[in-house]
Coordinates of C-alpha atoms in Angstrom, one line a residue:
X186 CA 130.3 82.1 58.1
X187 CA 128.0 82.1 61.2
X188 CA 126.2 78.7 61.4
X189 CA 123.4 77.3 64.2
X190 CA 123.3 73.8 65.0
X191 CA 119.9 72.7 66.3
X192 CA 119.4 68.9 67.3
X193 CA 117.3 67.2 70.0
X194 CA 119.2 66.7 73.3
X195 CA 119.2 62.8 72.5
X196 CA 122.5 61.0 71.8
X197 CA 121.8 59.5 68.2
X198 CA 120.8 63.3 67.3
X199 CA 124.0 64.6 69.0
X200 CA 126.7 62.7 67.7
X201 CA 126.6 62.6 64.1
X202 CA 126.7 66.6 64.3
X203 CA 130.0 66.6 66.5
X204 CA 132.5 65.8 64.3
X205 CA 131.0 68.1 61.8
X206 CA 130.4 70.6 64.2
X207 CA 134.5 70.2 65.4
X208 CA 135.3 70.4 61.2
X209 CA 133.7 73.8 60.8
X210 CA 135.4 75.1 63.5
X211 CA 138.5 74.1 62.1
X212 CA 137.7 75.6 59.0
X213 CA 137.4 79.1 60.4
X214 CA 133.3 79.5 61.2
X215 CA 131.7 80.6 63.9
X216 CA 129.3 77.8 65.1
X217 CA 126.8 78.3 68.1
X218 CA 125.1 74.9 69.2
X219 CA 121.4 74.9 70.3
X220 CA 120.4 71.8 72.1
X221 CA 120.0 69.6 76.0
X222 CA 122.1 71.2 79.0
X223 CA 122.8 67.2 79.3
X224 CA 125.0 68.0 76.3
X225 CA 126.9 70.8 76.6
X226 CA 130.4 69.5 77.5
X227 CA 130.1 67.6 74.1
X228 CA 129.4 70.6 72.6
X229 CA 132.0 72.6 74.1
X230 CA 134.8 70.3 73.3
X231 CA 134.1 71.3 69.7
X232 CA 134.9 74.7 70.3
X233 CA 131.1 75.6 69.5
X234 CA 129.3 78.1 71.6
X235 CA 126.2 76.5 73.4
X236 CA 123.2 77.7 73.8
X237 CA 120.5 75.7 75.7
X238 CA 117.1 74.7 75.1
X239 CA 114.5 77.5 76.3
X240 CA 110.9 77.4 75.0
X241 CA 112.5 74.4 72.6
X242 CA 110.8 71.2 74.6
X243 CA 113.7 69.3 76.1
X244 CA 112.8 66.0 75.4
X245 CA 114.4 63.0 77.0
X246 CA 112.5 60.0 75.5
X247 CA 112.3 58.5 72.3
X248 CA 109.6 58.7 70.5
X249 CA 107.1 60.7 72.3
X250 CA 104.5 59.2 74.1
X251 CA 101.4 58.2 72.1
X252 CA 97.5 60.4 73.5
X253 CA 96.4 58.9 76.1
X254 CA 93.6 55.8 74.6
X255 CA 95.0 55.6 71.4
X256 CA 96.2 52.5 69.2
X257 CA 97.7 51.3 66.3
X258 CA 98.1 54.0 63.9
X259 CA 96.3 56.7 65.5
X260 CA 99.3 56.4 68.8
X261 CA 101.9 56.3 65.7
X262 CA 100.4 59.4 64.7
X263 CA 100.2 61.2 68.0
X264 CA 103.4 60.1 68.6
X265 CA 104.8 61.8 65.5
X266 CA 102.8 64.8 66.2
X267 CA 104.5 65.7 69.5
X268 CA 108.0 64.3 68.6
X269 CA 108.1 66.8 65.5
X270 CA 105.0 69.1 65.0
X271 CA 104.4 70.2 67.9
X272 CA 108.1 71.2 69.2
X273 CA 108.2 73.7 66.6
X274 CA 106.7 77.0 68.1
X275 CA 109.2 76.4 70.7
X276 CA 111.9 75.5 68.5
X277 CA 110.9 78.9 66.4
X278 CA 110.8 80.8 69.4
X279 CA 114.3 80.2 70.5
X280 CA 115.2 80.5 66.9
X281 CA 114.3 83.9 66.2
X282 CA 115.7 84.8 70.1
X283 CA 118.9 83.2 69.5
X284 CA 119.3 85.2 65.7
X285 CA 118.5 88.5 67.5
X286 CA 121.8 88.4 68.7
X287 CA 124.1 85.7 66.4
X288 CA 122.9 86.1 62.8
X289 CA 123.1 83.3 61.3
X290 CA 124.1 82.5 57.7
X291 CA 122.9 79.0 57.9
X292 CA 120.9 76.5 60.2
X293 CA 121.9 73.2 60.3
X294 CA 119.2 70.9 62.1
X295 CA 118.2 67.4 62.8
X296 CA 114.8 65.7 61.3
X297 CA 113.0 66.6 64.6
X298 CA 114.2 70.4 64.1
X299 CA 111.3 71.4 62.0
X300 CA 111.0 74.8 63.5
X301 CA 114.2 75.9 60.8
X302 CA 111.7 75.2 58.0
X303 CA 108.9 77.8 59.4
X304 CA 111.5 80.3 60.1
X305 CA 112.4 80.2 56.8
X306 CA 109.1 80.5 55.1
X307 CA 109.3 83.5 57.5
X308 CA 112.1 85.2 55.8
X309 CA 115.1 83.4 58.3
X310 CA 118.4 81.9 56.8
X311 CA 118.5 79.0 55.0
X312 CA 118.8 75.2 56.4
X313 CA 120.3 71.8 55.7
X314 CA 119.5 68.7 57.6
X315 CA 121.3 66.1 59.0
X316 CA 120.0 62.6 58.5
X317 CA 120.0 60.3 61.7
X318 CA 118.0 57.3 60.1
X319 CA 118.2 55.9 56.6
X320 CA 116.6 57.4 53.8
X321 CA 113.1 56.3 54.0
X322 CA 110.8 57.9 50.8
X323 CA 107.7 57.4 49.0
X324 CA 109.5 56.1 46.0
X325 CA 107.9 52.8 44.7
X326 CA 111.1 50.8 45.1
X327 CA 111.2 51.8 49.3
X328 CA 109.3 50.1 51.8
X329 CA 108.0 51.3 54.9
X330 CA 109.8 52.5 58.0
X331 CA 108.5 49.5 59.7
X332 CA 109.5 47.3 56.9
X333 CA 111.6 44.3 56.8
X334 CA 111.5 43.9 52.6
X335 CA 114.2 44.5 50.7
X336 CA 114.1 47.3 48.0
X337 CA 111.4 46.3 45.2
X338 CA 112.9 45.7 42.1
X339 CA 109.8 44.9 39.7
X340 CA 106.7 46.3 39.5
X341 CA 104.6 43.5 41.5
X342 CA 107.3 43.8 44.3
X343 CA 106.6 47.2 44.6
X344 CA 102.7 46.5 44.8
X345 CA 103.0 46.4 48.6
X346 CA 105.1 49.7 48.9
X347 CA 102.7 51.8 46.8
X348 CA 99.4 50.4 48.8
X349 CA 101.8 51.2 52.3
X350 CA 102.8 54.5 50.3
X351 CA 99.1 55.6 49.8
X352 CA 98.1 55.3 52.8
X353 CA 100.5 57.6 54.5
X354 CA 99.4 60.1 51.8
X355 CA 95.7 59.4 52.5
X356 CA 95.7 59.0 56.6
X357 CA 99.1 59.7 58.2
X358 CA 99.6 63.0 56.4
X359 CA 96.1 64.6 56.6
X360 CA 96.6 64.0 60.5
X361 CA 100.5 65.2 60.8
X362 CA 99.6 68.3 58.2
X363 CA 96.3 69.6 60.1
X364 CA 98.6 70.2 63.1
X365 CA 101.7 71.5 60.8
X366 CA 98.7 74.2 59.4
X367 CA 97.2 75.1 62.9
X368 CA 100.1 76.2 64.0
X369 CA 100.7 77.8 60.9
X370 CA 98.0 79.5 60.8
X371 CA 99.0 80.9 64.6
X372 CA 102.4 82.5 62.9
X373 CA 100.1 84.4 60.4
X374 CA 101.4 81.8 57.8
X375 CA 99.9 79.8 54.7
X376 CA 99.3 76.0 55.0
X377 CA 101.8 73.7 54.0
X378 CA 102.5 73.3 50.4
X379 CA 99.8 70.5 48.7
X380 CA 102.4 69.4 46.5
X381 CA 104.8 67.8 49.7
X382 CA 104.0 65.7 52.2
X383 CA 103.9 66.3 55.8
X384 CA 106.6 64.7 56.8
X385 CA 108.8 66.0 54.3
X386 CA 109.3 68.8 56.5
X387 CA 111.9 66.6 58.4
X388 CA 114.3 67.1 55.5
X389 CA 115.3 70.5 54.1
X390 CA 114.5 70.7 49.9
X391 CA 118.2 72.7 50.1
X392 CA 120.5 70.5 51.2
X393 CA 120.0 66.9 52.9
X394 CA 122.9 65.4 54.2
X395 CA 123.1 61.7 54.9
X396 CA 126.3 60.4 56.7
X397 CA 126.8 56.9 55.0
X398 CA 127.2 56.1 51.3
X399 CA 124.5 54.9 48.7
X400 CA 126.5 51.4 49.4
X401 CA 124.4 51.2 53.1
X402 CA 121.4 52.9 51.5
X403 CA 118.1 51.1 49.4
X404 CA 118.6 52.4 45.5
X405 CA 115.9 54.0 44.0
X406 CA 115.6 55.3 40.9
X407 CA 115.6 59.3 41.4
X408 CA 117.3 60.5 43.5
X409 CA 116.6 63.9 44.9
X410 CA 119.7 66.3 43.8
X411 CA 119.9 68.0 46.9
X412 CA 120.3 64.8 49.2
X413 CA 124.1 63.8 49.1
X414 CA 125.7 60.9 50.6
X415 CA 128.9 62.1 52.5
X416 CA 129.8 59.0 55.1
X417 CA 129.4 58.3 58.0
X418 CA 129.8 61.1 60.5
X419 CA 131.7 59.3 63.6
X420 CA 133.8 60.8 66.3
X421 CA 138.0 60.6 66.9
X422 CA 138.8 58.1 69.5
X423 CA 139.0 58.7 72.6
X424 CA 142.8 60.0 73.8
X425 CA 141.9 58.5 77.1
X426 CA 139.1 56.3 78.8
X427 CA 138.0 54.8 82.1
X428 CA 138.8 51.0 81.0
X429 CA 137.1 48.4 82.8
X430 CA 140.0 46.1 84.9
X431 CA 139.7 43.5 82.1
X432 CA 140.3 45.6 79.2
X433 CA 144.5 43.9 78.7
X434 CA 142.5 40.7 78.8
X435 CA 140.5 42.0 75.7
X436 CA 143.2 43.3 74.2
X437 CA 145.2 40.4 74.3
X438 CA 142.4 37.9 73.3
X439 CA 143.8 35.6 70.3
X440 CA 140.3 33.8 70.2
X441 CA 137.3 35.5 68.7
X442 CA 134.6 38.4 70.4
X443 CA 131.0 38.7 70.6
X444 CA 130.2 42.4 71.1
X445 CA 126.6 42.9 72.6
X446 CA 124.9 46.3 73.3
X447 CA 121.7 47.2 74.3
X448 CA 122.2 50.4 72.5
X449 CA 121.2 54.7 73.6
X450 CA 117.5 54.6 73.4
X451 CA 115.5 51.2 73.9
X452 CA 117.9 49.8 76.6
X453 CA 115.8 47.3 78.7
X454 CA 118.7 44.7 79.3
X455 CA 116.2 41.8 79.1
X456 CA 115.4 42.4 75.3
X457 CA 119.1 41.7 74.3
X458 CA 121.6 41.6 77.1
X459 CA 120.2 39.3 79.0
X460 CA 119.0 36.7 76.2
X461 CA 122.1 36.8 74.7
X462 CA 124.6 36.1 77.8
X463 CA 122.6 33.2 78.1
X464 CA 123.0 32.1 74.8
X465 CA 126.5 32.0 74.6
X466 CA 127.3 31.2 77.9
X467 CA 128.9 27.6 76.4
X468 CA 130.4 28.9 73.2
X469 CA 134.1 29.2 72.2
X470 CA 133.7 32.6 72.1
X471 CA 134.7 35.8 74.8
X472 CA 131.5 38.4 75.1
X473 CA 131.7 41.7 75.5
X474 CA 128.2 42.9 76.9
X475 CA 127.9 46.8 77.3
X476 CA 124.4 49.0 78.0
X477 CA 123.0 49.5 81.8
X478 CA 122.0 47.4 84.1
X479 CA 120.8 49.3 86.7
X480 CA 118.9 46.5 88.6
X481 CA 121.6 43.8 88.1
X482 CA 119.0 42.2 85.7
X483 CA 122.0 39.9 84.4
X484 CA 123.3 38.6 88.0
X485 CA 126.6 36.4 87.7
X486 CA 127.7 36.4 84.4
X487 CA 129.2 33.3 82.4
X488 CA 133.2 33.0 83.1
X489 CA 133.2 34.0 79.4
X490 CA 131.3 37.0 79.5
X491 CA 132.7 40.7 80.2
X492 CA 130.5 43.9 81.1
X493 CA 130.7 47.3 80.9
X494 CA 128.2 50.3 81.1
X495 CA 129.7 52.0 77.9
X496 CA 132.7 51.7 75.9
X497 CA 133.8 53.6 73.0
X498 CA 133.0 51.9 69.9
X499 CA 136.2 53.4 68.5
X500 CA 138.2 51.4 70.9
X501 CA 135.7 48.1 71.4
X502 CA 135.4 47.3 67.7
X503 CA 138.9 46.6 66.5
X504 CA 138.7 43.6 68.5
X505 CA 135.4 42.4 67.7
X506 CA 134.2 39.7 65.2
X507 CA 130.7 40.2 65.4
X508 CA 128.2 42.5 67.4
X509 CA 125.0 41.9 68.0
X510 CA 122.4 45.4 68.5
X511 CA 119.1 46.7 68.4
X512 CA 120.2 48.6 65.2
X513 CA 120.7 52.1 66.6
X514 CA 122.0 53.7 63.0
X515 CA 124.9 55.5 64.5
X516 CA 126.0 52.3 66.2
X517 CA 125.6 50.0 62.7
X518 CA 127.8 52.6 60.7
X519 CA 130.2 52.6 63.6
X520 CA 130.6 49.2 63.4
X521 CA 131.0 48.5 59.4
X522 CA 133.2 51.5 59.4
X523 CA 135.3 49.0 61.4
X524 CA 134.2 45.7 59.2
X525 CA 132.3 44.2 61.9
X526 CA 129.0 41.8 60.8
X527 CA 126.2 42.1 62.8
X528 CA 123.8 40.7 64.1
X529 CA 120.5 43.1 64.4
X530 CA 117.3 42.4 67.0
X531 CA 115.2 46.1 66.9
X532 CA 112.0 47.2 66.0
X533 CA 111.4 50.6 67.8
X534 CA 112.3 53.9 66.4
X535 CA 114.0 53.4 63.2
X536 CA 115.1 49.8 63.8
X537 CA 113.5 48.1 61.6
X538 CA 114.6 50.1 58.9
X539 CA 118.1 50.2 59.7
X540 CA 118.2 45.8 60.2
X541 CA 116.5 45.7 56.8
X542 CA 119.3 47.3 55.3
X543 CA 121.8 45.1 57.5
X544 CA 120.3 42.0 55.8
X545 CA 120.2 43.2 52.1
X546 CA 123.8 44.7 52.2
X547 CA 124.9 41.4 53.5
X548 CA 127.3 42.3 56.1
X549 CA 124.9 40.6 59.0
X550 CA 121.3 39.6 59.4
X551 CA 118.2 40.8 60.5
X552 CA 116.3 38.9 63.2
X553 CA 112.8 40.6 62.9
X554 CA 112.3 40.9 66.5
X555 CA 113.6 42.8 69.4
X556 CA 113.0 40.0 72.0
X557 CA 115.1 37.6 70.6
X558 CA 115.1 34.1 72.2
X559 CA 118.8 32.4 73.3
X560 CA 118.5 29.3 70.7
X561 CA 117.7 32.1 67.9
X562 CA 121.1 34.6 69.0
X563 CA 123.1 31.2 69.3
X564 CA 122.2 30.0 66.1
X565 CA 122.9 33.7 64.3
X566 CA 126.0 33.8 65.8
X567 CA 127.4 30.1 64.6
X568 CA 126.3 31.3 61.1
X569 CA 128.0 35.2 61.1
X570 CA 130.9 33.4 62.3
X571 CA 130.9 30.4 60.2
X572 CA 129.5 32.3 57.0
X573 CA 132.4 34.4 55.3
X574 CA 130.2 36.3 53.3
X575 CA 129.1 38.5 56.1
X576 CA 133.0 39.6 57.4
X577 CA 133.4 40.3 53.5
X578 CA 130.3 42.5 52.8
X579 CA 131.1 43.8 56.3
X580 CA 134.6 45.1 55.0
X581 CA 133.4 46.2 51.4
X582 CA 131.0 48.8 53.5
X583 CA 134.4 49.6 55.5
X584 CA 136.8 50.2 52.4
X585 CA 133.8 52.3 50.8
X586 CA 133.3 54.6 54.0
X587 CA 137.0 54.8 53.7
X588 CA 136.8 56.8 50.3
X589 CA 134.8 59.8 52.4
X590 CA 136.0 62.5 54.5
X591 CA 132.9 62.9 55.9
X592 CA 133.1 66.4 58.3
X593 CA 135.1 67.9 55.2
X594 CA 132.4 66.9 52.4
X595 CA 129.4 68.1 54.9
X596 CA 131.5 71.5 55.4
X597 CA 131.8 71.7 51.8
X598 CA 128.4 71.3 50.9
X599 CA 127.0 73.5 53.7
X600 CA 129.7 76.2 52.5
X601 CA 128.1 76.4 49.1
X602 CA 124.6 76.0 50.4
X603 CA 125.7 79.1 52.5
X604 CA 126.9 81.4 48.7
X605 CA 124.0 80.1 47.3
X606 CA 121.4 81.5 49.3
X607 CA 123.0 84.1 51.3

């Protein structure tokens, strides 16, 4: 089977794919990998072929920048526009240039990918998607990305979701879908389909695959058949790393850790890093603060604080009791794959979605802001560390990840997506 991989040159989009990518290889197929330059060794130590952006807009910032004047909803919306809309011509471009020559059975793309969904209605292969966000729907018992509420569970809970719900369909979608039909219209094809919204295009109606389990994922009551839950999708550690000179001292640390990272995307060390090296700067505790600090924003640090640019989760979180993030999705599986609570602080991108889901799973809590205060970070720390509940809901999420073999169920699936519609 000849599959293309298409995801935005951004490292939440990346990584999920790579252990998938490295499975399908293993499994005998022939993968070719469409995304940044920036990643191509990734890529390559997959053994997928890479192909790099060309017409495809190479964006380095998440989420686009909002038309110039605008506010509130309307910069939401432009936002949206340029981050998924209007990449597709480009996308489709390099597509169709890419299948001239590697004729693909199957595209597998991120939610910013859309351009797989034209090519199709253009006669091209068939797609899946890979989620990189939780599952976020119009169902009545989901609220809003940029929610906080738990999942609604009787009908006056779910009053709010359905007024949030119909106004997407009445003044987010009408926006998002007369750019989706313009250019549309410019490859000679029909409008979108009335009967789906918009946005729906970020998720292919073949085969949606979402890399954690319905444990770490708001129930609703239907549940499309072609969205399956197959783990989370994390990479082997690393054989080998540059380990900062007090790494032994980590390792041989009897006491407990306080993990803190600023995260890929939103990494302004005085949101987080900063805040919360102040905060437990007197605590019985050794902290581990990792994200860059490029304009030594967090001078001399405590004598029981550690940094580091980056470390690999893989290696970090064994020794960790608690991290504290701005609820980058990849990093919150990572981190109940290993059984660590956390502590979440975001609200850009898909933040706020991902700390809601922290909070009513149990394994951590949900601080509504992304600017949290020291008192506020000292106090959630005493209670994670205090609280037992959290290291236990923490480690039911880790023995239930444990039941998936995530690359192998995603190869699986995409296999029989692959006989199905070939």
């Amino acid at each position: 089977m000849k599959l293309l991989i298409s995801t935005l040159p951004a490292t939440g989009h990346v990584n999920p794919a790579l252990p998938l990518a490295a499975r399908l290889v293993e499994r005998g197929h022939e993968v070719l990998w469409h995304t940044g330059e920036a990643y191509a060794p990734q890529v390559k130590a997959t053994g997928a072929r890479f192909v790099p952006y060309d017409q495809a807009a190479d964006l380095r910032r998440l989420p686009a920048e909002p038309d110039p004047g605008t506010k509130g909803m309307a910069a939401g919306v432009s936002a949206l526009r340029k981050l998924l809309i209007d990449r597709m011509p480009g996308q489709l471009a390099d597509y169709e240039a890419i299948l001239a020559d590697f004729p693909a059975d199957l595209l597998v793309t991120d939610m910013c990918a859309v351009g797989a969904a034209t090519l199709r209605d253009k006669g091209g292969p068939a797609y899946a998607t890979l989620g990189i966000n939780p599952l976020v729907t119009t169902d009545p018992e989901i609220p809003p990305f940029t929610s906080s509420r738990p999942p609604a569970t009787s009908f006056v809970a779910q009053l709010p979701n359905r007024l949030a719900h119909f106004l997407t369909r009445r003044v987010l979608d009408p926006k998002l879908r007369a750019a989706l039909d313009t250019h549309r219209a410019g490859l000679g094809l029909p409008p979108f389909p009335r009967d789906r919204l918009a946005l729906d295009i970020t998720r292919s109606p073949y085969l949606h695959l979402m890399p954690t389990t319905e444990a770490f994922e708001f129930p609703r009551r239907r549940m499309a058949p072609h969205i399956h839950f197959v783990g989370p999708l994390l990479p082997d550690p690393p054989a080998a790393f540059d380990a900062p000179e007090w790494w032994d001292e980590l390792a041989a640390h009897e006491g407990r850790v306080v993990h803190v990272t600023q995260g890929t995307v939103a990494t302004d060390p005085t949101a987080l890093l900063r805040p919360a090296v102040e905060a437990l700067a007197e605590e019985d505790v050794l902290v581990v603060a990792t994200g860059p600090d490029p304009a030594g924003t967090l001078g001399a640090l405590p004598d029981n604080v550690r940094w580091a640019p980056f470390i690999p989760h893989a290696r970090l979180l064994p020794h960790v009791s608690v991290m504290i993030t701005n609820a980058g999705y990849n990093g919150v599986l990572t981190a109940l794959a290993h059984g660590v609570p956390l502590i979440c602080a975001g609200r850009t991108e898909d933040k706020t979605a991902v700390s809601a889901r922290v909070a009513w799973s149990g394994a951590g809590l949900d601080l509504r802001t992304d600017r949290p205060d020291a008192p506020t970070l000292r106090r959630a720390v005493r209670t994670v560390l205090t609280t037992p509940s959290y290291r236990a809901a923490a480690t039911r999420l880790r023995t239930d990840f444990a039941t998936h073999d995530a690359p192998t169920e995603a190869s699986e699936l995409l296999e029989e997506l692959a006989t199905r519609t070939g």
